mmCIF file of C-alpha atoms in Angstrom:
data_model
loop_
_atom_site.group_PDB
_atom_site.id
_atom_site.type_symbol
_atom_site.label_atom_id
_atom_site.label_comp_id
_atom_site.label_asym_id
_atom_site.label_seq_id
_atom_site.Cartn_x
_atom_site.Cartn_y
_atom_site.Cartn_z
ATOM 1 C CA MET A 1 10.024 -19.428 2.618
ATOM 2 C CA SER A 2 10.845 -16.003 2.127
ATOM 3 C CA LYS A 3 13.144 -13.174 3.296
ATOM 4 C CA THR A 4 12.554 -9.461 3.961
ATOM 5 C CA VAL A 5 14.990 -7.041 1.549
ATOM 6 C CA THR A 6 15.209 -3.428 2.405
ATOM 7 C CA LYS A 7 15.657 -0.698 -0.509
ATOM 8 C CA THR A 8 15.463 2.957 -1.177
ATOM 9 C CA LEU A 9 12.995 4.670 -3.207
ATOM 10 C CA GLN A 10 14.280 8.122 -4.856
ATOM 11 C CA ALA A 11 12.229 10.729 -5.868
ATOM 12 C CA THR A 12 12.728 14.560 -6.647
ATOM 13 C CA LEU A 13 9.697 17.150 -5.557
ATOM 14 C CA ALA A 14 8.444 18.635 -8.590
ATOM 15 C CA THR A 15 9.181 22.523 -8.596
ATOM 16 C CA PRO A 16 7.393 23.861 -5.709
ATOM 17 C CA THR A 17 5.397 27.219 -5.653
ATOM 18 C CA ALA A 18 7.267 30.288 -3.572
ATOM 19 C CA GLY A 19 5.004 29.610 -0.595
ATOM 20 C CA LYS A 20 5.597 25.582 -0.455
ATOM 21 C CA GLU A 21 9.496 26.154 -0.597
ATOM 22 C CA GLN A 22 9.524 28.834 1.661
ATOM 23 C CA ARG A 23 7.659 26.450 3.983
ATOM 24 C CA LEU A 24 9.928 23.696 2.971
ATOM 25 C CA GLN A 25 13.302 25.619 3.934
ATOM 26 C CA ARG A 26 11.945 26.941 7.075
ATOM 27 C CA LEU A 27 11.173 22.914 8.185
ATOM 28 C CA LEU A 28 14.616 22.034 7.055
ATOM 29 C CA ASP A 29 16.615 24.957 9.028
ATOM 30 C CA THR A 30 14.482 24.451 12.130
ATOM 31 C CA TYR A 31 15.240 20.517 12.100
ATOM 32 C CA ARG A 32 18.806 21.101 11.369
ATOM 33 C CA GLU A 33 18.886 23.950 14.610
ATOM 34 C CA ALA A 34 17.030 21.299 16.809
ATOM 35 C CA LEU A 35 19.330 18.396 15.685
ATOM 36 C CA HIS A 36 22.534 20.437 16.581
ATOM 37 C CA ASP A 37 21.404 21.853 20.120
ATOM 38 C CA ALA A 38 20.115 17.907 20.864
ATOM 39 C CA PHE A 39 23.675 17.055 19.540
ATOM 40 C CA ASP A 40 25.769 19.914 21.627
ATOM 41 C CA ALA A 41 23.842 19.265 24.585
ATOM 42 C CA GLU A 42 25.098 15.480 24.411
ATOM 43 C CA ALA A 43 21.527 14.044 24.994
ATOM 44 C CA GLY A 44 22.154 10.205 24.884
ATOM 45 C CA THR A 45 18.713 9.070 25.424
ATOM 46 C CA MET A 46 15.157 9.540 23.744
ATOM 47 C CA SER A 47 14.122 11.389 26.492
ATOM 48 C CA ALA A 48 16.863 13.695 27.073
ATOM 49 C CA VAL A 49 16.698 14.563 23.486
ATOM 50 C CA ASN A 50 12.747 15.187 23.816
ATOM 51 C CA ASP A 51 13.009 17.561 26.264
ATOM 52 C CA ILE A 52 15.622 19.767 23.815
ATOM 53 C CA VAL A 53 13.220 19.046 20.632
ATOM 54 C CA THR A 54 10.187 19.420 21.876
ATOM 55 C CA PRO A 55 9.652 23.640 21.876
ATOM 56 C CA TYR A 56 10.978 23.631 18.231
ATOM 57 C CA ASP A 57 8.056 24.339 15.432
ATOM 58 C CA LEU A 58 8.634 20.770 14.180
ATOM 59 C CA PRO A 59 5.811 18.344 13.321
ATOM 60 C CA TYR A 60 5.712 15.186 15.149
ATOM 61 C CA GLN A 61 7.060 12.896 12.538
ATOM 62 C CA ALA A 62 10.511 14.951 11.954
ATOM 63 C CA LYS A 63 10.775 15.466 16.225
ATOM 64 C CA ASP A 64 10.171 11.533 16.588
ATOM 65 C CA ALA A 65 13.036 10.720 14.068
ATOM 66 C CA LEU A 66 15.208 13.011 15.832
ATOM 67 C CA LYS A 67 14.414 11.007 19.162
ATOM 68 C CA SER A 68 15.793 7.989 17.377
ATOM 69 C CA TYR A 69 18.575 9.532 15.292
ATOM 70 C CA VAL A 70 20.379 11.529 18.019
ATOM 71 C CA PRO A 71 21.341 9.192 20.719
ATOM 72 C CA LYS A 72 23.159 6.653 17.608
ATOM 73 C CA LEU A 73 25.505 9.340 16.398
ATOM 74 C CA ARG A 74 27.524 9.131 19.476
ATOM 75 C CA ASP A 75 26.280 5.594 20.916
ATOM 76 C CA THR A 76 26.394 3.957 16.964
ATOM 77 C CA TYR A 77 28.272 6.132 15.018
ATOM 78 C CA ASN A 78 30.960 7.685 17.076
ATOM 79 C CA ALA A 79 30.430 11.269 16.087
ATOM 80 C CA ARG A 80 32.663 14.223 17.540
ATOM 81 C CA GLU A 81 30.834 16.849 15.282
ATOM 82 C CA ILE A 82 27.826 16.775 12.672
ATOM 83 C CA ASP A 83 27.670 18.261 9.380
ATOM 84 C CA ASP A 84 25.538 21.332 8.820
ATOM 85 C CA GLU A 85 23.918 19.534 5.822
ATOM 86 C CA HIS A 86 22.251 17.051 7.401
ATOM 87 C CA PRO A 87 18.905 16.075 5.286
ATOM 88 C CA LEU A 88 15.715 16.044 7.163
ATOM 89 C CA ARG A 89 14.486 12.851 8.784
ATOM 90 C CA LEU A 90 10.957 11.636 9.109
ATOM 91 C CA VAL A 91 9.660 8.672 10.951
ATOM 92 C CA ASN A 92 7.501 6.090 8.687
ATOM 93 C CA ARG A 93 4.272 8.138 9.655
ATOM 94 C CA ALA A 94 5.390 10.526 7.276
ATOM 95 C CA ALA A 95 4.873 8.182 4.375
ATOM 96 C CA LYS A 96 1.504 9.455 2.998
ATOM 97 C CA PHE A 97 1.081 9.160 -0.729
ATOM 98 C CA ASP A 98 -1.314 8.921 -3.757
ATOM 99 C CA TYR A 99 -1.567 8.125 -7.123
ATOM 100 C CA SER A 100 -3.789 9.346 -10.351
ATOM 101 C CA ASP A 101 -3.186 8.943 -13.587
ATOM 102 C CA GLU A 102 -4.997 11.919 -14.603
ATOM 103 C CA ARG A 103 -2.184 14.248 -12.931
ATOM 104 C CA GLU A 104 0.847 15.048 -14.623
ATOM 105 C CA TYR A 105 3.098 13.757 -12.236
ATOM 106 C CA GLY A 106 1.096 10.734 -10.797
ATOM 107 C CA PHE A 107 2.562 10.077 -7.536
ATOM 108 C CA VAL A 108 2.158 13.031 -4.478
ATOM 109 C CA TRP A 109 3.318 13.075 -1.481
ATOM 110 C CA GLN A 110 1.575 14.758 1.712
ATOM 111 C CA THR A 111 4.351 16.791 3.213
ATOM 112 C CA PRO A 112 4.318 17.237 7.211
ATOM 113 C CA GLN A 113 4.095 20.589 8.903
ATOM 114 C CA PRO A 114 4.007 21.743 12.141
ATOM 115 C CA GLY A 115 0.289 22.624 13.295
ATOM 116 C CA ARG A 116 -2.805 21.023 12.554
ATOM 117 C CA GLY A 117 -4.334 21.406 9.113
ATOM 118 C CA THR A 118 -1.159 22.917 7.527
ATOM 119 C CA ASN A 119 0.404 19.557 5.714
ATOM 120 C CA PHE A 120 0.458 20.089 1.949
ATOM 121 C CA TRP A 121 0.739 17.947 -1.241
ATOM 122 C CA ILE A 122 3.437 17.934 -3.428
ATOM 123 C CA PRO A 123 4.377 16.075 -6.749
ATOM 124 C CA LEU A 124 6.729 13.826 -7.124
ATOM 125 C CA ARG A 125 9.129 12.563 -10.198
ATOM 126 C CA ILE A 126 9.799 9.370 -9.419
ATOM 127 C CA ASN A 127 12.691 6.965 -10.591
ATOM 128 C CA PRO A 128 10.607 5.222 -13.320
ATOM 129 C CA GLU A 129 12.926 1.763 -12.508
ATOM 130 C CA GLN A 130 11.255 1.849 -9.314
ATOM 131 C CA GLU A 131 7.496 2.470 -10.042
ATOM 132 C CA SER A 132 6.338 -0.829 -9.257
ATOM 133 C CA LEU A 133 7.944 -0.620 -5.841
ATOM 134 C CA TRP A 134 5.930 2.709 -5.056
ATOM 135 C CA PHE A 135 2.580 0.897 -6.240
ATOM 136 C CA ASP A 136 3.513 -1.889 -3.824
ATOM 137 C CA LEU A 137 4.183 1.069 -1.048
ATOM 138 C CA LEU A 138 0.464 2.356 -2.069
ATOM 139 C CA ASN A 139 -0.948 -0.928 -1.436
ATOM 140 C CA ASP A 140 0.662 -1.757 1.375
ATOM 141 C CA ASP A 141 2.569 -4.710 0.126
ATOM 142 C CA ALA A 142 5.673 -2.796 0.878
ATOM 143 C CA LYS A 143 6.521 -1.352 4.399
ATOM 144 C CA ALA A 144 7.637 2.486 4.404
ATOM 145 C CA GLY A 145 10.621 3.125 6.841
ATOM 146 C CA GLU A 146 12.676 6.320 7.244
ATOM 147 C CA LEU A 147 12.337 9.482 5.102
ATOM 148 C CA ARG A 148 14.701 11.769 4.242
ATOM 149 C CA LEU A 149 14.339 14.840 2.243
ATOM 150 C CA GLN A 150 17.136 16.697 1.173
ATOM 151 C CA ARG A 151 18.057 20.339 -0.843
ATOM 152 C CA HIS A 152 20.490 20.637 -3.694
ATOM 153 C CA ARG A 153 20.819 24.041 -4.255
ATOM 154 C CA THR A 154 17.997 23.948 -7.140
ATOM 155 C CA SER A 155 16.100 20.552 -6.200
ATOM 156 C CA TRP A 156 14.575 18.826 -3.481
ATOM 157 C CA GLU A 157 15.148 14.972 -3.268
ATOM 158 C CA LEU A 158 13.211 12.715 -1.378
ATOM 159 C CA HIS A 159 14.257 9.430 -0.274
ATOM 160 C CA VAL A 160 11.796 6.627 1.224
ATOM 161 C CA THR A 161 13.186 3.406 2.806
ATOM 162 C CA VAL A 162 11.236 0.483 2.106
ATOM 163 C CA GLU A 163 11.182 -3.480 3.229
ATOM 164 C CA PHE A 164 9.063 -5.609 1.515
ATOM 165 C CA SER A 165 9.272 -9.788 0.863
ATOM 166 C CA VAL A 166 11.181 -11.834 -1.616
ATOM 167 C CA GLY A 167 10.953 -15.482 -2.013
ATOM 168 C CA GLU A 168 14.236 -17.459 -0.702
ATOM 169 C CA PRO A 169 16.889 -18.154 -3.752
ATOM 170 C CA THR A 170 16.303 -22.190 -4.593
ATOM 171 C CA GLU A 171 19.202 -24.355 -4.694
ATOM 172 C CA PRO A 172 18.513 -25.405 -8.531
ATOM 173 C CA ASP A 173 19.373 -28.950 -9.375
ATOM 174 C CA ASP A 174 21.749 -28.674 -12.493
ATOM 175 C CA PRO A 175 22.614 -24.687 -11.769
ATOM 176 C CA THR A 176 24.570 -22.720 -14.566
ATOM 177 C CA TYR A 177 27.551 -20.461 -12.890
ATOM 178 C CA ILE A 178 27.771 -17.212 -14.064
ATOM 179 C CA GLY A 179 30.977 -15.052 -13.114
ATOM 180 C CA PHE A 180 31.240 -11.322 -12.870
ATOM 181 C CA ASP A 181 34.622 -9.696 -13.490
ATOM 182 C CA VAL A 182 34.207 -5.793 -12.696
ATOM 183 C CA GLY A 183 37.046 -3.346 -13.876
ATOM 184 C CA GLU A 184 38.624 -0.628 -15.564
ATOM 185 C CA SER A 185 38.529 -1.436 -19.659
ATOM 186 C CA ALA A 186 35.336 -3.552 -19.484
ATOM 187 C CA LEU A 187 33.238 -2.347 -16.357
ATOM 188 C CA ILE A 188 31.847 -5.333 -16.263
ATOM 189 C CA THR A 189 32.128 -8.961 -17.850
ATOM 190 C CA GLY A 190 29.946 -11.857 -17.240
ATOM 191 C CA CYS A 191 30.527 -15.620 -18.483
ATOM 192 C CA ALA A 192 28.275 -18.331 -17.788
ATOM 193 C CA LEU A 193 29.741 -21.902 -17.302
ATOM 194 C CA LYS A 194 28.168 -24.731 -18.140
ATOM 195 C CA ARG A 195 30.287 -28.508 -17.833
ATOM 196 C CA ASP A 196 33.145 -25.950 -17.751
ATOM 197 C CA VAL A 197 32.323 -24.508 -21.151
ATOM 198 C CA PRO A 198 31.953 -20.925 -21.286
ATOM 199 C CA ARG A 199 28.874 -19.927 -22.838
ATOM 200 C CA LYS A 200 27.448 -16.626 -24.064
ATOM 201 C CA PRO A 201 29.551 -13.836 -22.279
ATOM 202 C CA MET A 202 28.426 -10.202 -21.968
ATOM 203 C CA LEU A 203 30.907 -7.259 -21.735
ATOM 204 C CA GLU A 204 30.001 -3.548 -20.734
ATOM 205 C CA SER A 205 32.751 -0.905 -21.663
ATOM 206 C CA GLY A 206 33.742 0.800 -18.894
ATOM 207 C CA SER A 207 34.917 4.128 -21.128
ATOM 208 C CA ARG A 208 32.182 6.213 -20.192
ATOM 209 C CA ALA A 209 33.050 5.547 -16.436
ATOM 210 C CA ARG A 210 36.904 6.201 -16.996
ATOM 211 C CA HIS A 211 35.829 9.397 -18.535
ATOM 212 C CA LEU A 212 33.476 10.781 -15.980
ATOM 213 C CA ARG A 213 35.931 10.017 -13.177
ATOM 214 C CA LYS A 214 38.727 11.117 -14.706
ATOM 215 C CA GLU A 215 36.556 14.587 -15.746
ATOM 216 C CA MET A 216 35.737 14.580 -12.327
ATOM 217 C CA PHE A 217 39.039 14.270 -10.762
ATOM 218 C CA THR A 218 40.624 17.379 -13.043
ATOM 219 C CA THR A 219 37.436 19.553 -12.428
ATOM 220 C CA LEU A 220 37.200 19.343 -8.691
ATOM 221 C CA ARG A 221 41.114 20.015 -8.596
ATOM 222 C CA ARG A 222 40.788 23.467 -10.781
ATOM 223 C CA LEU A 223 37.973 24.374 -8.736
ATOM 224 C CA GLN A 224 39.973 23.652 -5.260
ATOM 225 C CA GLU A 225 42.816 25.409 -6.636
ATOM 226 C CA ARG A 226 40.906 28.537 -7.586
ATOM 227 C CA ASP A 227 39.211 28.100 -4.234
ATOM 228 C CA ALA A 228 35.787 27.886 -5.689
ATOM 229 C CA ALA A 229 32.738 28.194 -3.468
ATOM 230 C CA ASP A 230 31.979 25.344 -1.398
ATOM 231 C CA TRP A 231 28.533 25.120 -3.103
ATOM 232 C CA ARG A 232 30.115 24.996 -6.397
ATOM 233 C CA VAL A 233 32.355 22.118 -5.470
ATOM 234 C CA ASP A 234 29.701 20.026 -4.365
ATOM 235 C CA GLU A 235 27.349 20.871 -7.104
ATOM 236 C CA ARG A 236 29.918 19.394 -9.594
ATOM 237 C CA PHE A 237 30.673 16.469 -7.192
ATOM 238 C CA ASP A 238 26.956 15.658 -7.085
ATOM 239 C CA HIS A 239 26.707 16.306 -10.750
ATOM 240 C CA TYR A 240 29.721 13.428 -11.299
ATOM 241 C CA GLN A 241 28.261 10.928 -8.747
ATOM 242 C CA ASN A 242 24.513 10.950 -10.007
ATOM 243 C CA ALA A 243 25.850 10.254 -13.679
ATOM 244 C CA LEU A 244 28.129 7.341 -11.883
ATOM 245 C CA THR A 245 25.291 6.345 -10.128
ATOM 246 C CA ASP A 246 22.948 6.100 -13.008
ATOM 247 C CA ILE A 247 25.758 3.819 -14.815
ATOM 248 C CA VAL A 248 25.599 1.361 -12.166
ATOM 249 C CA GLU A 249 21.769 1.146 -12.260
ATOM 250 C CA LYS A 250 21.847 0.386 -15.859
ATOM 251 C CA VAL A 251 24.584 -1.941 -16.117
ATOM 252 C CA SER A 252 23.522 -3.654 -12.994
ATOM 253 C CA ARG A 253 20.022 -4.223 -14.637
ATOM 254 C CA ARG A 254 21.137 -5.613 -17.802
ATOM 255 C CA ALA A 255 23.453 -7.906 -15.685
ATOM 256 C CA ILE A 256 20.240 -9.535 -14.402
ATOM 257 C CA GLU A 257 18.690 -9.602 -17.643
ATOM 258 C CA TYR A 258 21.425 -11.336 -19.217
ATOM 259 C CA VAL A 259 21.370 -13.752 -16.178
ATOM 260 C CA GLY A 260 17.943 -14.043 -16.505
ATOM 261 C CA SER A 261 18.389 -15.871 -20.027
ATOM 262 C CA PHE A 262 20.089 -18.852 -18.335
ATOM 263 C CA GLU A 263 18.090 -21.653 -16.640
ATOM 264 C CA ASP A 264 18.937 -22.210 -12.897
ATOM 265 C CA PRO A 265 21.541 -19.323 -12.726
ATOM 266 C CA VAL A 266 23.432 -19.058 -9.767
ATOM 267 C CA ILE A 267 25.597 -15.714 -9.721
ATOM 268 C CA VAL A 268 29.084 -15.758 -8.870
ATOM 269 C CA LEU A 269 31.165 -12.357 -7.520
ATOM 270 C CA GLU A 270 34.399 -12.142 -6.171
ATOM 271 C CA ASP A 271 34.967 -11.510 -2.717
ATOM 272 C CA LEU A 272 36.480 -7.546 -2.914
ATOM 273 C CA SER A 273 36.181 -7.140 1.105
ATOM 274 C CA TYR A 274 39.945 -6.191 1.248
ATOM 275 C CA ILE A 275 40.588 -4.886 -2.346
ATOM 276 C CA ARG A 276 41.694 -1.463 -1.267
ATOM 277 C CA GLU A 277 44.084 -2.602 0.981
ATOM 278 C CA GLN A 278 45.723 -5.219 -0.933
ATOM 279 C CA LEU A 279 45.967 -2.736 -4.050
ATOM 280 C CA ASP A 280 48.902 -0.906 -4.247
ATOM 281 C CA TYR A 281 49.906 0.085 -7.700
ATOM 282 C CA GLY A 282 51.381 3.797 -6.629
ATOM 283 C CA LYS A 283 49.727 7.007 -6.166
ATOM 284 C CA PHE A 284 48.191 7.429 -9.735
ATOM 285 C CA MET A 285 46.883 4.003 -10.496
ATOM 286 C CA ASN A 286 45.274 4.089 -6.635
ATOM 287 C CA ARG A 287 43.331 6.857 -7.358
ATOM 288 C CA ARG A 288 42.010 5.570 -10.576
ATOM 289 C CA LEU A 289 41.090 2.298 -8.968
ATOM 290 C CA HIS A 290 39.688 3.049 -5.854
ATOM 291 C CA ALA A 291 37.490 6.077 -7.612
ATOM 292 C CA TRP A 292 35.430 3.154 -9.105
ATOM 293 C CA ALA A 293 33.221 1.534 -6.595
ATOM 294 C CA PHE A 294 33.614 -1.843 -7.198
ATOM 295 C CA GLY A 295 31.706 -3.304 -4.428
ATOM 296 C CA ARG A 296 28.909 -0.687 -5.238
ATOM 297 C CA LEU A 297 28.439 -2.173 -8.530
ATOM 298 C CA GLN A 298 28.813 -5.863 -6.939
ATOM 299 C CA GLY A 299 26.144 -4.626 -4.565
ATOM 300 C CA ARG A 300 23.428 -3.357 -6.789
ATOM 301 C CA ILE A 301 23.778 -6.849 -8.508
ATOM 302 C CA GLU A 302 23.127 -8.579 -5.365
ATOM 303 C CA ASP A 303 20.247 -6.421 -4.468
ATOM 304 C CA LYS A 304 18.539 -7.300 -8.007
ATOM 305 C CA ALA A 305 19.288 -10.827 -7.781
ATOM 306 C CA SER A 306 17.571 -10.861 -4.242
ATOM 307 C CA GLU A 307 14.530 -9.515 -5.980
ATOM 308 C CA ALA A 308 14.352 -11.703 -8.522
ATOM 309 C CA GLY A 309 15.147 -14.857 -6.307
ATOM 310 C CA ILE A 310 18.443 -15.587 -7.586
ATOM 311 C CA ARG A 311 21.455 -16.990 -5.279
ATOM 312 C CA VAL A 312 24.656 -15.274 -5.041
ATOM 313 C CA GLU A 313 27.953 -16.892 -3.894
ATOM 314 C CA TYR A 314 31.011 -15.015 -3.537
ATOM 315 C CA VAL A 315 34.649 -16.302 -4.091
ATOM 316 C CA ASN A 316 38.133 -15.535 -3.702
ATOM 317 C CA ALA A 317 39.764 -13.173 -6.328
ATOM 318 C CA ALA A 318 43.346 -14.115 -6.441
ATOM 319 C CA TYR A 319 44.824 -14.900 -9.672
ATOM 320 C CA THR A 320 41.271 -15.112 -11.450
ATOM 321 C CA SER A 321 42.912 -12.787 -14.525
ATOM 322 C CA GLN A 322 46.413 -14.774 -14.575
ATOM 323 C CA THR A 323 44.827 -18.109 -14.352
ATOM 324 C CA CYS A 324 43.539 -20.013 -18.019
ATOM 325 C CA HIS A 325 40.004 -20.889 -16.920
ATOM 326 C CA ALA A 326 40.512 -24.524 -19.084
ATOM 327 C CA CYS A 327 43.561 -25.967 -17.553
ATOM 328 C CA GLY A 328 44.165 -23.774 -14.579
ATOM 329 C CA HIS A 329 47.935 -23.071 -15.673
ATOM 330 C CA LEU A 330 49.178 -19.262 -14.717
ATOM 331 C CA GLY A 331 49.555 -17.435 -18.456
ATOM 332 C CA HIS A 332 50.326 -13.882 -19.251
ATOM 333 C CA ARG A 333 47.723 -10.949 -19.837
ATOM 334 C CA GLU A 334 50.212 -9.196 -22.184
ATOM 335 C CA SER A 335 47.180 -6.049 -23.127
ATOM 336 C CA GLN A 336 44.273 -5.242 -21.097
ATOM 337 C CA ALA A 337 42.248 -7.565 -23.502
ATOM 338 C CA GLU A 338 44.195 -10.777 -24.265
ATOM 339 C CA PHE A 339 45.474 -13.596 -22.397
ATOM 340 C CA THR A 340 47.776 -16.072 -23.514
ATOM 341 C CA CYS A 341 47.779 -19.713 -22.149
ATOM 342 C CA THR A 342 51.398 -21.006 -21.618
ATOM 343 C CA ASN A 343 50.630 -24.395 -21.184
ATOM 344 C CA ASP A 344 51.325 -26.355 -24.463
ATOM 345 C CA ASP A 345 48.996 -28.989 -23.801
ATOM 346 C CA CYS A 346 46.036 -27.035 -23.435
ATOM 347 C CA HIS A 347 43.350 -26.511 -26.106
ATOM 348 C CA VAL A 348 43.370 -22.365 -25.390
ATOM 349 C CA THR A 349 46.122 -20.797 -26.900
ATOM 350 C CA GLU A 350 44.858 -16.863 -26.554
ATOM 351 C CA PHE A 351 41.465 -15.804 -25.287
ATOM 352 C CA GLN A 352 39.799 -12.222 -24.491
ATOM 353 C CA ALA A 353 41.149 -11.948 -20.954
ATOM 354 C CA ASP A 354 37.809 -10.324 -19.160
ATOM 355 C CA ILE A 355 35.741 -13.158 -20.627
ATOM 356 C CA ASN A 356 38.645 -15.857 -19.263
ATOM 357 C CA ALA A 357 38.542 -13.662 -15.667
ATOM 358 C CA ALA A 358 34.704 -14.378 -15.590
ATOM 359 C CA ALA A 359 35.039 -17.690 -16.359
ATOM 360 C CA ASN A 360 37.493 -18.438 -13.349
ATOM 361 C CA ILE A 361 35.211 -16.636 -11.170
ATOM 362 C CA ALA A 362 32.278 -18.751 -12.200
ATOM 363 C CA GLY A 363 34.417 -22.171 -12.116
ATOM 364 C CA ARG A 364 35.542 -21.522 -8.397
ATOM 365 C CA VAL A 365 32.093 -22.314 -6.670
ATOM 366 C CA ASP A 366 31.939 -25.812 -5.494
ATOM 367 C CA PRO A 367 28.821 -27.485 -7.470
ATOM 368 C CA TRP A 368 27.839 -28.677 -3.550
ATOM 369 C CA GLY A 369 26.699 -25.000 -3.053
ATOM 370 C CA GLU A 370 29.904 -24.101 -1.033
ATOM 371 C CA SER A 371 32.565 -21.501 -2.404
ATOM 372 C CA VAL A 372 35.870 -22.959 -2.164
ATOM 373 C CA PRO A 373 38.799 -20.602 -0.672
ATOM 374 C CA TRP A 374 41.790 -19.894 -2.639
ATOM 375 C CA GLU A 375 44.703 -21.248 -0.758
ATOM 376 C CA PRO A 376 48.085 -21.067 -2.538
ATOM 377 C CA GLU A 377 49.612 -23.915 -0.396
ATOM 378 C CA ARG A 378 47.297 -26.887 -1.692
ATOM 379 C CA ASN A 379 48.236 -29.063 -4.360
ATOM 380 C CA ASP A 380 45.339 -27.446 -6.829
ATOM 381 C CA SER A 381 46.575 -23.851 -6.509
ATOM 382 C CA PRO A 382 46.895 -22.080 -10.093
ATOM 383 C CA ARG A 383 50.404 -21.493 -9.057
ATOM 384 C CA ASN A 384 51.657 -25.375 -9.871
ATOM 385 C CA GLY A 385 49.336 -25.853 -12.651
ATOM 386 C CA SER A 386 45.948 -27.260 -12.051
ATOM 387 C CA ALA A 387 42.950 -25.992 -11.496
ATOM 388 C CA GLY A 388 42.714 -24.055 -8.387
ATOM 389 C CA ASP A 389 39.145 -23.662 -6.442
ATOM 390 C CA SER A 390 37.364 -25.856 -9.485
ATOM 391 C CA ALA A 391 35.643 -28.743 -9.027
ATOM 392 C CA THR A 392 35.791 -30.058 -12.676
ATOM 393 C CA VAL A 393 35.554 -33.388 -14.729
ATOM 394 C CA HIS A 394 38.540 -34.550 -16.360
ATOM 395 C CA ARG A 395 38.679 -33.560 -20.078
ATOM 396 C CA GLU A 396 41.053 -34.526 -22.480
ATOM 397 C CA THR A 397 42.772 -31.786 -24.337
ATOM 398 C CA SER A 398 42.946 -31.301 -28.053
ATOM 399 C CA GLU A 399 45.922 -32.538 -29.932
ATOM 400 C CA LYS A 400 45.765 -29.515 -31.959
ATOM 401 C CA SER A 401 45.909 -26.332 -30.249
ATOM 402 C CA SER A 402 43.155 -23.532 -31.420
ATOM 403 C CA GLU A 403 43.136 -19.695 -31.019
ATOM 404 C CA MET A 404 40.047 -18.414 -28.746
ATOM 405 C CA THR A 405 39.250 -14.800 -29.017
ATOM 406 C CA LEU A 406 36.922 -12.775 -28.661
ATOM 407 C CA ALA A 407 35.566 -13.115 -32.390
ATOM 408 C CA ALA A 408 34.682 -16.762 -31.202
ATOM 409 C CA TYR A 409 31.474 -15.337 -29.249
ATOM 410 C CA SER A 410 30.332 -13.045 -32.223
ATOM 411 C CA ASP A 411 27.136 -14.499 -32.376
#
């Protein structure tokens, strides 16, 4: 069994000659003019859009993209107005690429232009992590979808949507559940749970992301207070967003590499569908928490897991950071890094807080493959001291309490 996965390939156009840049800019400007005219005319069908865009000096790939896109603006997106900075959209027939290892930039794109014999080739700086998918696109192992070309003041970016098949994740006989906790101090913490025992955790620091978010907030606020030009504000915003995107990509890749070190892994993530509505810690903390796209990082982990054929489960996030993973009692998180269990009969006294949370997340998956919802009124709720959302075997507690900290995982 296989399923179809959609992904966006990213590339930057190598610096074009003055002549090519003029033609690219003219193409983008003409497209935006046609887009606005069709939208303002309230063209709601492909035929109506066609009547408006036909006179424009655009390649057929752009006109066909407009005929598909414009009707969706009101029907699907309920748009009342549109931005002036729309990217140039092209249908998949514009996805004509070539490769040669003898060129400085191996991949090149045939850029469509209006008229016969006017197309030109331009080199691409591809995302090296996506190189295999670019080759799949050339070899017809991946199918191209829409293309989007955008100018960012000094550079041109090309995004290509591709579809490709991956194997359906199999149901392992003896799965290793691996929970991931996404947070502020530790950007992401992973912990494998085998027979209810935490194994070989991973921690990725969130200091770089926090620094970028704080710097972005301060810089943009100062630019706005000084009435800086819009392009200047947008340029700085794009800079920080690109840096954060790079962090997300690298951390999600390391998370999948970590998962791959275990046999029969199953990834377990918190269901953060309503995280923004549930969090209310005041203006300052809300800004810090909401500025970090928790779901964005989880989404990239899930995307990469799908490509690797690894199953992903979601569980309720309630009390994962306040519950002892070993006994299920509510404890204290006296600092960002330290969790203290208050159950005198538990063999855990202190534990690295993020690892404890990740272990709780991993333990909330039913061994029969169904995530168990957290229900506070049930008898197995963490509120009354037993293991909520876990199906664990009975374990005798140690007669002597022992301290468990991050040092226990230094190997």
